Coordinates of C-alpha atoms and ligand atoms in Angstrom, one line a residue:
Chain A
M1 CA 108.0 19.8 120.0
G2 CA 110.5 18.0 122.3
I3 CA 112.3 14.8 121.2
A4 CA 113.3 12.1 123.6
V5 CA 115.6 9.2 122.6
L6 CA 115.6 6.1 124.8
L7 CA 119.1 4.6 125.0
K8 CA 120.1 1.3 126.7
Q9 CA 123.6 0.3 127.6
V10 CA 124.3 -3.3 126.8
P11 CA 127.3 -5.6 126.5
D12 CA 129.1 -4.7 123.3
T13 CA 128.2 -7.1 120.4
T14 CA 131.8 -8.4 120.5
A15 CA 131.8 -9.0 124.2
K16 CA 131.8 -12.5 125.6
I17 CA 128.9 -13.5 127.8
S18 CA 129.9 -15.9 130.6
V19 CA 127.7 -17.7 133.0
S20 CA 128.8 -18.5 136.5
G21 CA 126.7 -19.9 139.3
G22 CA 123.7 -20.2 137.0
R23 CA 123.7 -16.4 136.2
V24 CA 125.2 -14.3 133.5
D25 CA 128.2 -12.6 135.1
E26 CA 127.9 -8.9 134.2
S27 CA 131.1 -8.1 135.9
A28 CA 133.0 -10.2 133.3
V29 CA 131.6 -8.1 130.4
S30 CA 134.7 -6.5 128.8
K31 CA 132.9 -3.6 127.2
W32 CA 129.5 -1.8 127.5
S33 CA 128.0 0.0 124.5
M34 CA 124.9 1.7 123.3
S35 CA 122.5 -0.9 121.9
P36 CA 123.0 -1.0 118.1
Y37 CA 119.5 0.0 117.0
D38 CA 119.5 2.8 119.6
E39 CA 122.4 4.3 117.7
Y40 CA 120.2 4.6 114.7
A41 CA 117.4 6.0 116.8
L42 CA 119.8 8.6 118.2
E43 CA 121.2 9.5 114.7
S44 CA 117.8 9.9 113.3
A45 CA 116.6 12.0 116.3
L46 CA 119.6 14.3 115.8
Q47 CA 118.7 14.7 112.1
L48 CA 115.1 15.6 113.0
K49 CA 116.3 18.1 115.6
E50 CA 118.6 19.7 113.0
S51 CA 115.8 20.0 110.5
G52 CA 113.8 22.3 112.9
G53 CA 112.8 20.1 115.7
G54 CA 113.1 21.1 119.4
D55 CA 115.4 20.0 122.2
L56 CA 116.7 16.5 122.2
V57 CA 116.8 14.7 125.5
A58 CA 118.6 11.3 125.9
I59 CA 117.1 9.0 128.6
T60 CA 118.4 5.9 130.0
C61 CA 117.4 3.6 132.9
G62 CA 120.1 1.5 134.3
P63 CA 123.0 1.3 136.8
A64 CA 125.7 3.9 137.4
R65 CA 127.9 2.8 134.5
A66 CA 125.2 3.8 132.0
V67 CA 126.0 7.5 132.5
K68 CA 129.0 7.0 130.2
M69 CA 126.7 6.2 127.3
L70 CA 124.6 9.4 128.0
T71 CA 127.9 11.4 127.8
D72 CA 128.5 9.7 124.4
A73 CA 125.1 10.8 123.3
A74 CA 125.8 14.4 124.4
A75 CA 129.1 14.3 122.5
V76 CA 127.1 13.9 119.2
G77 CA 124.5 16.5 120.1
A78 CA 121.9 15.5 122.7
D79 CA 120.9 18.7 124.6
S80 CA 120.1 17.2 128.0
L81 CA 120.4 13.9 129.7
I82 CA 118.2 12.0 132.2
H83 CA 119.4 8.9 134.1
I84 CA 117.0 6.8 136.0
L85 CA 119.2 4.9 138.4
V86 CA 118.3 1.2 138.7
E87 CA 121.1 -1.0 139.8
D88 CA 119.6 -4.3 138.6
L89 CA 117.5 -4.0 135.4
S90 CA 117.0 -7.7 135.1
A91 CA 114.9 -7.6 138.2
L92 CA 112.3 -5.5 136.5
D93 CA 109.5 -6.8 134.3
S94 CA 108.4 -5.1 131.1
T95 CA 105.6 -3.1 132.7
Q96 CA 108.0 -1.6 135.2
V97 CA 110.6 -0.6 132.6
Q98 CA 107.9 0.9 130.4
A99 CA 106.3 2.8 133.3
I100 CA 109.7 4.3 134.3
L101 CA 110.6 5.3 130.7
A102 CA 107.1 6.7 130.0
A103 CA 107.3 8.8 133.2
A104 CA 110.8 10.0 132.3
V105 CA 109.5 11.1 128.9
A106 CA 106.6 12.9 130.5
H107 CA 109.1 14.5 133.0
S108 CA 111.2 15.8 130.1
G109 CA 108.1 17.3 128.3
S110 CA 108.9 15.4 125.1
D111 CA 106.1 14.3 122.7
I112 CA 108.2 12.5 120.2
V113 CA 110.1 9.4 121.2
F114 CA 112.8 7.5 119.4
C115 CA 114.0 4.1 120.5
G116 CA 115.4 0.9 119.2
K117 CA 113.2 -1.9 117.8
Q118 CA 114.8 -4.2 120.3
A119 CA 117.6 -4.1 122.8
A120 CA 120.7 -6.3 122.2
D121 CA 120.4 -7.9 125.6
T122 CA 116.7 -8.6 126.0
N123 CA 116.1 -8.9 122.2
A124 CA 112.5 -8.1 123.1
G125 CA 110.9 -5.3 121.2
S126 CA 108.4 -4.5 124.0
T127 CA 109.4 -1.1 125.1
G128 CA 108.5 1.1 122.1
P129 CA 104.9 -0.2 121.8
G130 CA 104.5 -0.2 125.6
V131 CA 105.7 3.3 126.2
A132 CA 103.6 4.5 123.3
H133 CA 100.5 3.0 124.9
L134 CA 101.3 4.6 128.3
M135 CA 101.9 8.0 126.6
D136 CA 98.6 7.6 124.6
A137 CA 100.8 8.0 121.5
S138 CA 100.9 6.3 118.2
C139 CA 103.7 3.8 117.5
V140 CA 105.6 3.0 114.4
T141 CA 108.2 0.2 114.5
M142 CA 110.8 -1.1 112.0
V143 CA 111.6 2.5 111.2
S144 CA 114.7 3.4 109.2
E145 CA 114.1 7.2 108.7
V146 CA 112.0 10.0 110.1
T147 CA 111.5 13.4 108.3
P148 CA 109.3 16.4 109.1
D149 CA 106.1 16.4 107.0
G150 CA 104.3 19.8 107.6
G151 CA 103.0 19.6 111.1
S152 CA 103.3 15.8 111.1
L153 CA 106.2 13.4 110.7
M154 CA 106.9 11.0 107.9
A155 CA 108.5 7.6 108.7
M156 CA 109.9 5.0 106.4
R157 CA 109.2 1.5 107.8
A158 CA 109.6 -2.0 106.6
S159 CA 106.5 -3.8 105.5
P160 CA 105.8 -7.3 104.5
N161 CA 106.0 -6.2 100.8
G162 CA 109.0 -3.9 101.0
N163 CA 108.8 -0.5 102.6
E164 CA 106.2 2.1 103.4
R165 CA 106.2 5.8 104.0
V166 CA 103.7 6.5 106.8
S167 CA 102.6 9.8 108.3
V168 CA 101.8 10.3 112.1
S169 CA 101.3 13.2 114.4
A170 CA 102.8 13.8 117.8
P171 CA 102.6 12.3 120.4
C172 CA 104.3 9.3 118.7
V173 CA 107.0 6.7 119.2
F174 CA 109.4 5.4 116.5
A175 CA 111.2 2.1 117.1
F176 CA 114.2 1.9 114.9
D177 CA 115.7 -0.7 112.7
K178 CA 119.1 -0.4 111.1
G179 CA 118.7 1.8 108.0
I180 CA 120.9 3.3 105.3
I181 CA 121.7 6.4 107.4
E182 CA 125.3 6.9 108.4
L183 CA 126.1 7.2 112.1
R184 CA 128.0 10.2 113.0
R185 CA 131.2 10.1 115.2
P186 CA 131.8 12.8 117.9
N187 CA 134.3 15.5 117.2
V188 CA 136.7 17.0 119.7
R189 CA 134.5 20.0 120.4
G190 CA 131.5 17.7 121.0
I191 CA 133.5 15.6 123.4
M192 CA 134.7 18.6 125.4
M193 CA 131.1 20.1 125.6
A194 CA 129.7 16.7 126.7
K195 CA 132.1 16.6 129.7
K196 CA 130.2 19.7 131.0
K197 CA 126.8 18.2 130.6
V198 CA 125.5 16.7 133.8
A199 CA 122.8 14.1 133.7
E200 CA 119.7 14.6 135.8
T201 CA 119.6 11.5 138.0
L202 CA 116.3 10.3 139.4
G203 CA 115.1 7.2 141.1
P204 CA 112.0 5.3 140.0
A205 CA 110.2 6.6 143.1
D206 CA 110.9 10.2 142.0
L207 CA 108.8 9.4 139.0
G208 CA 106.1 7.7 141.0
V209 CA 107.0 4.2 139.9
D210 CA 107.0 1.3 142.3
I211 CA 109.5 -1.4 141.5
S212 CA 109.1 -3.5 144.5
T213 CA 107.3 -6.5 143.0
S214 CA 108.1 -8.0 139.6
S215 CA 105.9 -10.6 137.9
V216 CA 108.9 -12.2 136.2
S217 CA 111.6 -13.9 138.2
I218 CA 114.7 -15.4 136.7
V219 CA 115.3 -19.0 137.5
G220 CA 118.7 -19.2 135.8
H221 CA 121.0 -18.7 132.9
T222 CA 122.9 -21.3 130.9
P223 CA 125.3 -21.0 128.0
P224 CA 123.8 -21.8 124.6
P225 CA 123.8 -25.5 123.8
Q226 CA 127.1 -26.5 122.1
K227 CA 126.7 -27.9 118.7
P228 CA 128.6 -31.1 118.0
P229 CA 131.6 -30.4 115.8
G230 CA 130.7 -30.4 112.1
Q231 CA 132.4 -32.2 109.2
K232 CA 134.8 -30.3 107.1
F233 CA 135.7 -31.0 103.5
E234 CA 138.5 -29.8 101.3
G235 CA 137.8 -28.5 97.8
A236 CA 134.9 -28.1 95.5
D237 CA 135.0 -31.9 94.7
S238 CA 133.4 -32.5 98.0
V239 CA 130.2 -30.6 97.1
A240 CA 128.6 -33.8 95.8
A241 CA 129.3 -35.6 99.1
V242 CA 127.8 -32.7 101.1
V243 CA 124.7 -32.6 98.9
S244 CA 124.1 -36.3 99.4
K245 CA 124.5 -35.8 103.2
L246 CA 122.1 -32.9 103.1
R247 CA 119.6 -35.2 101.4
D248 CA 120.2 -38.5 103.3
E249 CA 121.7 -37.6 106.7
A250 CA 120.0 -34.2 107.3
N251 CA 116.9 -34.7 105.2
V252 CA 116.7 -31.0 104.4
I253 CA 116.7 -31.0 100.6
Chain B
M1 CA 93.6 -21.6 131.7
D2 CA 92.2 -19.5 128.8
V3 CA 94.9 -18.7 126.2
T4 CA 94.3 -16.2 123.5
V5 CA 96.4 -17.0 120.4
I6 CA 97.0 -14.1 118.0
A7 CA 97.0 -15.7 114.5
E8 CA 100.0 -15.0 112.4
T9 CA 99.3 -14.3 108.8
S10 CA 101.3 -14.0 105.6
G11 CA 100.2 -13.2 102.1
G12 CA 96.5 -13.1 103.0
G13 CA 96.4 -16.5 104.7
L14 CA 97.4 -18.2 107.9
H15 CA 101.1 -18.5 108.6
P16 CA 102.1 -22.1 109.6
V17 CA 103.6 -20.8 112.8
T18 CA 100.0 -20.4 114.1
A19 CA 99.7 -24.1 114.5
Q20 CA 102.9 -24.0 116.6
L21 CA 101.4 -21.3 118.8
V22 CA 98.3 -23.5 119.4
G23 CA 100.5 -26.5 120.1
A24 CA 102.5 -24.5 122.7
A25 CA 99.3 -23.2 124.3
A26 CA 98.1 -26.8 124.8
S27 CA 101.5 -27.8 126.2
I28 CA 101.1 -25.5 129.2
G29 CA 97.5 -26.8 129.8
G30 CA 95.8 -23.9 128.0
T31 CA 92.5 -23.9 126.0
P32 CA 93.3 -21.8 123.0
T33 CA 91.0 -19.3 121.4
V34 CA 92.5 -18.0 118.1
L35 CA 92.0 -14.3 117.2
C36 CA 92.2 -13.5 113.5
A37 CA 92.9 -9.8 112.8
G38 CA 90.8 -8.6 109.9
G39 CA 89.3 -12.1 109.6
T40 CA 92.5 -13.4 107.8
G41 CA 93.0 -17.1 108.1
A42 CA 89.9 -17.8 110.2
T43 CA 88.7 -20.9 108.3
E44 CA 92.2 -22.4 108.3
A45 CA 92.6 -21.6 112.0
A46 CA 89.4 -23.5 112.8
S47 CA 90.9 -26.7 111.4
I48 CA 93.9 -26.7 113.8
S49 CA 93.4 -29.4 116.3
G50 CA 92.8 -28.3 119.9
V51 CA 91.4 -24.9 119.0
V52 CA 88.2 -24.3 121.0
K53 CA 87.1 -21.2 119.3
V54 CA 88.1 -18.8 116.5
I55 CA 87.1 -15.2 116.6
S56 CA 87.4 -13.3 113.3
V57 CA 87.8 -9.7 114.2
V58 CA 86.7 -7.4 111.4
G59 CA 86.9 -3.7 111.2
D60 CA 88.2 -0.8 109.0
C61 CA 91.3 -0.5 111.2
F62 CA 92.7 -3.7 109.8
E63 CA 93.3 -2.2 106.4
T64 CA 96.5 -0.3 107.6
F65 CA 99.0 -1.7 110.0
D66 CA 98.7 0.4 113.2
S67 CA 99.7 -1.8 116.1
G68 CA 98.0 0.5 118.6
A69 CA 94.6 0.3 116.7
W70 CA 95.0 -3.5 116.0
A71 CA 95.8 -4.2 119.7
K72 CA 92.9 -2.1 120.9
A73 CA 90.4 -3.8 118.6
L74 CA 91.7 -7.3 119.3
N75 CA 92.0 -6.7 123.1
S76 CA 88.4 -5.7 123.5
V77 CA 87.0 -9.0 122.1
T78 CA 88.5 -11.4 124.6
G79 CA 90.0 -11.9 128.0
G80 CA 92.2 -14.8 128.7
D81 CA 94.9 -15.6 131.2
V82 CA 97.7 -15.7 128.6
I83 CA 98.2 -14.0 125.3
I84 CA 100.4 -16.0 122.8
A85 CA 101.7 -14.5 119.6
A86 CA 104.5 -15.2 117.1
A87 CA 107.8 -13.4 117.8
S88 CA 107.6 -11.8 114.3
P89 CA 107.9 -8.0 114.0
S90 CA 104.1 -7.6 114.0
G91 CA 103.4 -10.3 116.5
R92 CA 105.8 -8.8 119.0
E93 CA 104.4 -5.3 118.5
I94 CA 100.7 -6.3 118.8
A95 CA 101.4 -8.5 121.8
A96 CA 103.5 -5.8 123.5
T97 CA 100.7 -3.3 123.0
M98 CA 98.0 -5.6 124.3
A99 CA 100.1 -6.4 127.3
A100 CA 100.6 -2.7 128.0
I101 CA 96.8 -2.1 127.6
R102 CA 96.1 -4.8 130.2
G103 CA 99.0 -3.7 132.4
I104 CA 100.5 -7.3 132.3
P105 CA 104.1 -8.4 131.6
I106 CA 105.3 -9.7 128.3
V107 CA 108.2 -12.1 127.7
Q108 CA 109.3 -12.1 124.1
D109 CA 110.9 -14.7 121.8
A110 CA 110.4 -17.9 123.9
T111 CA 111.9 -21.1 122.6
D112 CA 110.4 -23.3 125.3
L113 CA 107.5 -23.2 127.7
A114 CA 106.5 -25.4 130.6
P115 CA 103.5 -25.2 132.9
G116 CA 104.0 -22.8 135.7
I117 CA 104.6 -20.7 133.5
S118 CA 108.2 -21.3 132.9
V119 CA 109.7 -19.5 129.9
T120 CA 113.0 -20.2 128.2
R121 CA 114.4 -17.8 125.7
P122 CA 117.7 -16.7 124.2
I123 CA 119.2 -13.4 125.5
Y124 CA 122.2 -11.4 124.4
S125 CA 121.5 -12.4 120.8
G126 CA 121.8 -16.1 121.7
K127 CA 124.9 -15.9 123.7
A128 CA 123.0 -17.1 126.8
I129 CA 119.7 -18.8 127.5
E130 CA 117.4 -17.5 130.2
T131 CA 114.7 -19.4 132.1
S132 CA 112.3 -17.4 134.1
T133 CA 108.9 -17.9 135.6
V134 CA 106.1 -15.4 134.9
T135 CA 102.8 -15.0 136.8
T136 CA 99.5 -14.9 134.9
P137 CA 98.0 -12.9 133.4
C138 CA 100.8 -12.4 130.9
A139 CA 101.7 -12.2 127.2
I140 CA 104.4 -14.4 125.6
T141 CA 105.7 -14.4 122.0
L142 CA 107.2 -17.6 120.5
R143 CA 110.0 -18.1 118.1
A144 CA 109.0 -19.8 114.9
N145 CA 110.0 -23.4 114.5
A146 CA 110.8 -23.9 118.2
F147 CA 107.5 -25.6 119.1
E148 CA 105.6 -28.6 117.8
S149 CA 102.7 -27.8 115.6
A150 CA 99.3 -28.8 116.6
G151 CA 97.8 -31.2 114.0
E152 CA 94.9 -30.7 111.7
G153 CA 91.4 -32.0 112.0
G154 CA 89.9 -29.5 114.4
S155 CA 86.5 -28.1 113.8
A156 CA 86.3 -25.0 116.0
E157 CA 83.3 -22.7 115.8
V158 CA 84.2 -19.4 114.0
S159 CA 82.4 -16.3 115.3
T160 CA 82.8 -12.9 113.6
V161 CA 83.0 -9.7 115.7
N162 CA 82.9 -6.3 114.2
Q163 CA 85.4 -4.2 116.1
S164 CA 87.5 -1.3 114.9
A165 CA 89.6 1.3 116.5
D166 CA 91.0 4.7 115.5
V167 CA 93.9 4.5 113.2
A168 CA 96.7 7.1 113.7
V169 CA 99.2 5.8 111.1
A170 CA 98.5 6.9 107.5
V171 CA 100.3 5.1 104.7
R172 CA 101.4 7.6 102.1
E173 CA 103.4 5.5 99.8
A174 CA 104.2 1.8 99.4
I175 CA 107.6 0.9 98.0
A176 CA 107.6 -2.6 96.8
K177 CA 110.6 -4.9 97.2
A178 CA 112.9 -4.7 94.3
S179 CA 112.4 -8.4 93.7
E180 CA 109.6 -10.9 94.3
R181 CA 112.0 -13.2 96.1
L182 CA 111.1 -15.0 99.2
D183 CA 112.0 -13.1 102.4
V184 CA 114.7 -14.6 104.6
A185 CA 112.4 -14.4 107.6
E186 CA 109.9 -16.7 105.8
A187 CA 112.2 -19.2 104.3
D188 CA 113.0 -22.8 105.3
I189 CA 116.2 -22.7 103.3
I190 CA 118.5 -19.7 103.0
I191 CA 121.6 -19.2 100.9
S192 CA 123.5 -16.1 102.0
G193 CA 126.4 -14.3 100.4
G194 CA 129.1 -12.2 102.0
R195 CA 131.9 -9.8 101.0
G196 CA 133.7 -12.9 99.7
M197 CA 131.3 -12.8 96.7
G198 CA 133.5 -10.0 95.4
D199 CA 130.8 -8.2 93.5
P200 CA 127.1 -7.8 93.9
A201 CA 126.6 -9.2 90.3
N202 CA 127.9 -12.5 91.6
F203 CA 124.8 -12.9 93.8
S204 CA 123.1 -14.0 90.6
H205 CA 124.7 -17.5 91.3
L206 CA 123.0 -17.5 94.7
N207 CA 119.7 -16.5 93.0
E208 CA 119.9 -19.3 90.6
I209 CA 120.5 -21.9 93.3
S210 CA 117.7 -20.4 95.5
D211 CA 115.3 -20.9 92.6
M212 CA 116.3 -24.5 92.3
I213 CA 115.6 -25.4 95.9
G214 CA 113.0 -22.8 96.9
A215 CA 115.3 -20.8 99.1
A216 CA 115.6 -17.2 100.1
V217 CA 118.8 -15.2 99.5
G218 CA 120.4 -13.5 102.4
A219 CA 123.5 -11.5 103.0
S220 CA 126.0 -10.4 105.6
R221 CA 126.1 -6.8 106.8
A222 CA 129.4 -6.2 104.9
A223 CA 127.6 -7.2 101.7
V224 CA 124.6 -5.0 102.4
D225 CA 126.7 -2.0 103.6
T226 CA 129.2 -2.2 100.8
W227 CA 126.9 -2.8 97.8
E228 CA 123.8 -0.7 97.2
E229 CA 122.4 -3.4 95.0
I230 CA 122.0 -5.7 98.1
P231 CA 119.0 -4.4 100.0
H232 CA 119.0 -4.1 103.8
G233 CA 116.1 -6.5 104.1
M234 CA 118.4 -9.3 103.1
Q235 CA 120.8 -8.8 106.1
V236 CA 121.0 -11.7 108.5
G237 CA 122.5 -11.1 112.0
Q238 CA 122.6 -8.9 115.1
T239 CA 121.3 -5.8 113.3
G240 CA 119.5 -7.7 110.6
K241 CA 117.1 -10.6 110.7
T242 CA 117.3 -13.6 113.1
V243 CA 116.5 -16.7 111.2
T244 CA 116.0 -20.4 112.1
P245 CA 115.7 -22.2 108.8
S246 CA 116.2 -25.9 108.3
L247 CA 119.2 -25.2 106.1
Y248 CA 121.4 -22.1 106.0
I249 CA 124.2 -22.0 103.4
A250 CA 126.8 -19.3 104.0
V251 CA 128.9 -18.4 101.0
G252 CA 132.0 -16.1 101.4
I253 CA 130.9 -15.1 104.9
S254 CA 133.6 -15.1 107.6
G255 CA 131.2 -15.8 110.4
A256 CA 131.7 -12.7 112.6
I257 CA 129.9 -13.0 116.0
Q258 CA 127.2 -10.5 114.9
H259 CA 126.4 -12.6 111.8
L260 CA 126.3 -15.8 113.9
A261 CA 123.8 -14.1 116.3
G262 CA 121.3 -14.1 113.5
M263 CA 121.7 -17.7 112.2
R264 CA 123.5 -20.0 114.6
T265 CA 120.3 -21.7 115.6
S266 CA 119.6 -22.8 112.1
K267 CA 119.0 -26.6 112.0
Y268 CA 121.8 -27.3 109.5
I269 CA 124.5 -25.0 108.4
V270 CA 126.7 -25.3 105.4
A271 CA 129.7 -23.0 104.9
I272 CA 131.6 -22.4 101.7
N273 CA 134.7 -20.3 102.4
K274 CA 138.2 -20.3 100.9
D275 CA 139.8 -19.7 104.3
P276 CA 140.0 -22.9 106.4
D277 CA 140.3 -20.9 109.6
A278 CA 137.2 -18.8 109.0
P279 CA 135.1 -18.8 112.2
I280 CA 132.0 -19.8 110.2
F281 CA 133.4 -23.3 110.1
G282 CA 133.0 -23.4 113.9
V283 CA 129.2 -23.5 113.6
A284 CA 128.9 -25.3 110.3
D285 CA 127.6 -28.9 110.2
Y286 CA 129.1 -29.3 106.8
G287 CA 132.1 -27.0 105.9
I288 CA 133.5 -26.8 102.4
V289 CA 136.9 -25.2 102.1
A290 CA 136.8 -23.8 98.5
T291 CA 136.2 -20.7 96.6
W292 CA 132.6 -20.0 95.6
E293 CA 133.8 -19.8 92.0
A294 CA 134.7 -23.5 92.2
A295 CA 131.9 -24.6 94.7
L296 CA 128.8 -23.0 93.3
P297 CA 128.9 -24.5 89.8
A298 CA 129.3 -27.9 91.5
L299 CA 126.5 -27.2 93.8
K300 CA 124.2 -26.2 90.9
E301 CA 125.1 -29.4 89.1
E302 CA 124.5 -31.6 92.1
L303 CA 121.2 -30.0 93.0
G304 CA 120.1 -30.3 89.4
K305 CA 120.5 -34.1 89.7
L306 CA 118.1 -34.3 92.7
Ligands
FAD401 C1 127.1 -3.4 116.2 C2 127.4 -4.3 115.0 C3 126.3 -5.0 114.4 C4 126.6 -5.9 113.3 N1 125.6 -6.6 112.8 C5 125.8 -7.5 111.8 C6 124.8 -8.2 111.2 O1 123.6 -8.1 111.6 N2 125.1 -9.1 110.2 C7 126.3 -9.3 109.8 O2 126.5 -10.1 108.9 N3 127.4 -8.6 110.3 C8 127.1 -7.6 111.3 N4 128.1 -6.9 111.7 C9 129.4 -6.9 111.0 C10 130.3 -8.0 111.3 O3 131.1 -7.7 112.4 C11 131.2 -8.3 110.1 O4 131.9 -7.2 109.7 C12 130.5 -8.9 108.9 O5 129.6 -9.9 109.2 C13 131.5 -9.4 107.9 O6 130.8 -9.8 106.7 P1 131.4 -10.9 105.7 O7 131.6 -12.1 106.4 O8 130.6 -10.9 104.5 O9 132.8 -10.2 105.3 P2 134.3 -10.5 105.7 O10 134.5 -10.6 107.2 O11 135.1 -9.6 104.9 O12 134.5 -12.0 105.2 C14 134.5 -12.4 103.8 C15 134.8 -13.9 103.8 O13 134.8 -14.3 102.5 C16 135.8 -15.3 102.3 N5 136.1 -15.3 100.8 C17 136.8 -14.3 100.2 N6 136.8 -14.6 98.9 C18 136.2 -15.8 98.7 C19 135.9 -16.7 97.6 N7 136.3 -16.3 96.4 N8 135.2 -17.8 97.8 C20 134.9 -18.2 99.1 N9 135.1 -17.4 100.2 C21 135.8 -16.2 100.0 C22 136.9 -14.8 103.2 O14 137.8 -15.9 103.5 C23 136.2 -14.3 104.4 O15 136.0 -15.3 105.4 C24 127.9 -6.0 112.8 C25 128.9 -5.3 113.4 C26 128.7 -4.5 114.5 C27 129.8 -3.7 115.1
AMP402 N1 116.5 0.5 130.5 C1 116.3 1.2 129.3 N2 116.8 2.5 129.3 C2 116.6 3.2 128.1 N3 116.0 2.7 127.0 C3 115.5 1.5 127.1 C4 115.7 0.6 128.2 N4 115.1 -0.6 127.9 C5 114.7 -0.5 126.7 N5 114.9 0.7 126.1 C6 114.6 1.2 124.8 O1 113.6 0.3 124.2 C7 114.2 -0.4 123.1 C8 113.6 -1.8 123.0 O2 114.0 -2.5 124.2 P1 113.4 -3.9 124.5 O3 111.9 -3.8 124.6 O4 114.0 -4.3 125.8 O5 113.8 -4.8 123.3 C9 115.7 -0.3 123.3 O6 116.4 -0.4 122.0 C10 115.8 1.1 123.9 O7 115.7 2.1 122.9

């Protein structure tokens, strides 16, 4: 049993996104971080590995700067690192990203995949289900916890009525939501060890994936529409005025 | 252009967003066929204006949610140039799997479509808006409440197809929600509490108000992470749910960028916070600088008069 975790480096949730010349200016992003749900996927993958699972490989596809995030994953316990070098991810469509990641998982020999339910930049949620299909694996999304269950795996997932415990067998993909699990922080030893871990760097072509033609092309980016400034009221006495505005001006109650 | 619309369901019936999917399909010149997984909502779907055909897909696989199985079963009953689904968790998952089966691209969470096909959607959790063109065939999911609903009065033919697929996900235990309250993802009005509520027991005030106006109760991450009593499913924001209700009332929530990411596109936002400089006031249509202890009783009283 090999476990792969798919990690994407995205602008930190606190980073400002600026648009210049009709495009998001990536060079102006002050800090790059692991996408938030991927942190939960990584933590859960580490826990599964510790409870008897096999090797844990961290995989990312992205530009050179993304290696830093793989080193962070190594510092908390990822055994090996694969970096598929693609300078401009936004030029790829979903089929290409999925083909690259599925091929990288196959290359690593893993049959259990952990990923985020959606990346904080695309906000899509396409990759887990897509990679699962390409691997001929089952897919469970909205997952908050995975535990061994005999020869299978038990996942806790959100359902329309609350939560469900579901059982699946490898090959399988788990797309993670935020859960109640605590994220671990690296210790000094982990950080030192991680410095020695070298990522295996591959190009899409090494994995047999052609990225020359994308079926999606970006026309442009704009900042989000600015809301007109709101009205501000002092003190609880103003509640009556606000309620009547909600009824008469906004028509929402 | 043939458009396959995946019906969105909730509680055993058709979700109103389905009429928005049909409206959007028509707006790009598509003729919509609606697929109803497990047959749910088929009769209601047939009465949406503009729908040319409803296919009720029935099979054992629809008893358990396994996106792989559902997508396989749905995929085999229809072709179509464009697949349109709701950008709900299940809609995204089924559409993404169908796209992968067909080897076609998917663009998720569109807020606007134009013939061509040009797709507009928020990226970086709403910090920027992207417009792109996508070639057909493709799959697109749409954000709820961003598109005009198609009207009623249609009378499409409903055909039933028996189609199942192997299910690989076995449900072992269902854990019901602690309360029967409306989910924030479903609600048209949301009242959320943050760390400023001081104690989880004080959420009872939010519950009372929500009962008066048919709202769902949400929470900030600080509230969810600090208090066990506030379940994760209530969290709104970057790592919680993205919501676009008509009215969002934030009580004792500072308005951190990650919270705004989940609610800033709400139609109207009311903020109740004792700190006049709280960032939540920057997105609020109506800001009330007051403690909740003073404002919520007044709110209850005023709503009671309506
Ligand atoms: C990767 C990442 C993801 C995150 N995702 C999310 C997310 O999805 N959702 C989310 O909400 N946060 C998220 N956060 C956390 C976010 O940064 C904030 O910490 C959080 O939103 C703060 O919650 P709060 O506003 O309830 O608490 P605080 O920031 O502590 O604010 C409490 C507010 O209550 C007010 N207050 C206090 N007492 C009263 C009173 N008596 N009456 C009225 N007002 C009062 C205060 O003035 C203050 O403004 C995320 C953070 C990170 C790093
Ligand atoms: N370029 C990438 N490199 C590694 N993992 C990725 C990449 N893109 C997406 N993923 C994984 O797939 C998840 C969902 O991404 P998305 O489909 O873009 O919302 C992310 O949270 C990651 O776990």
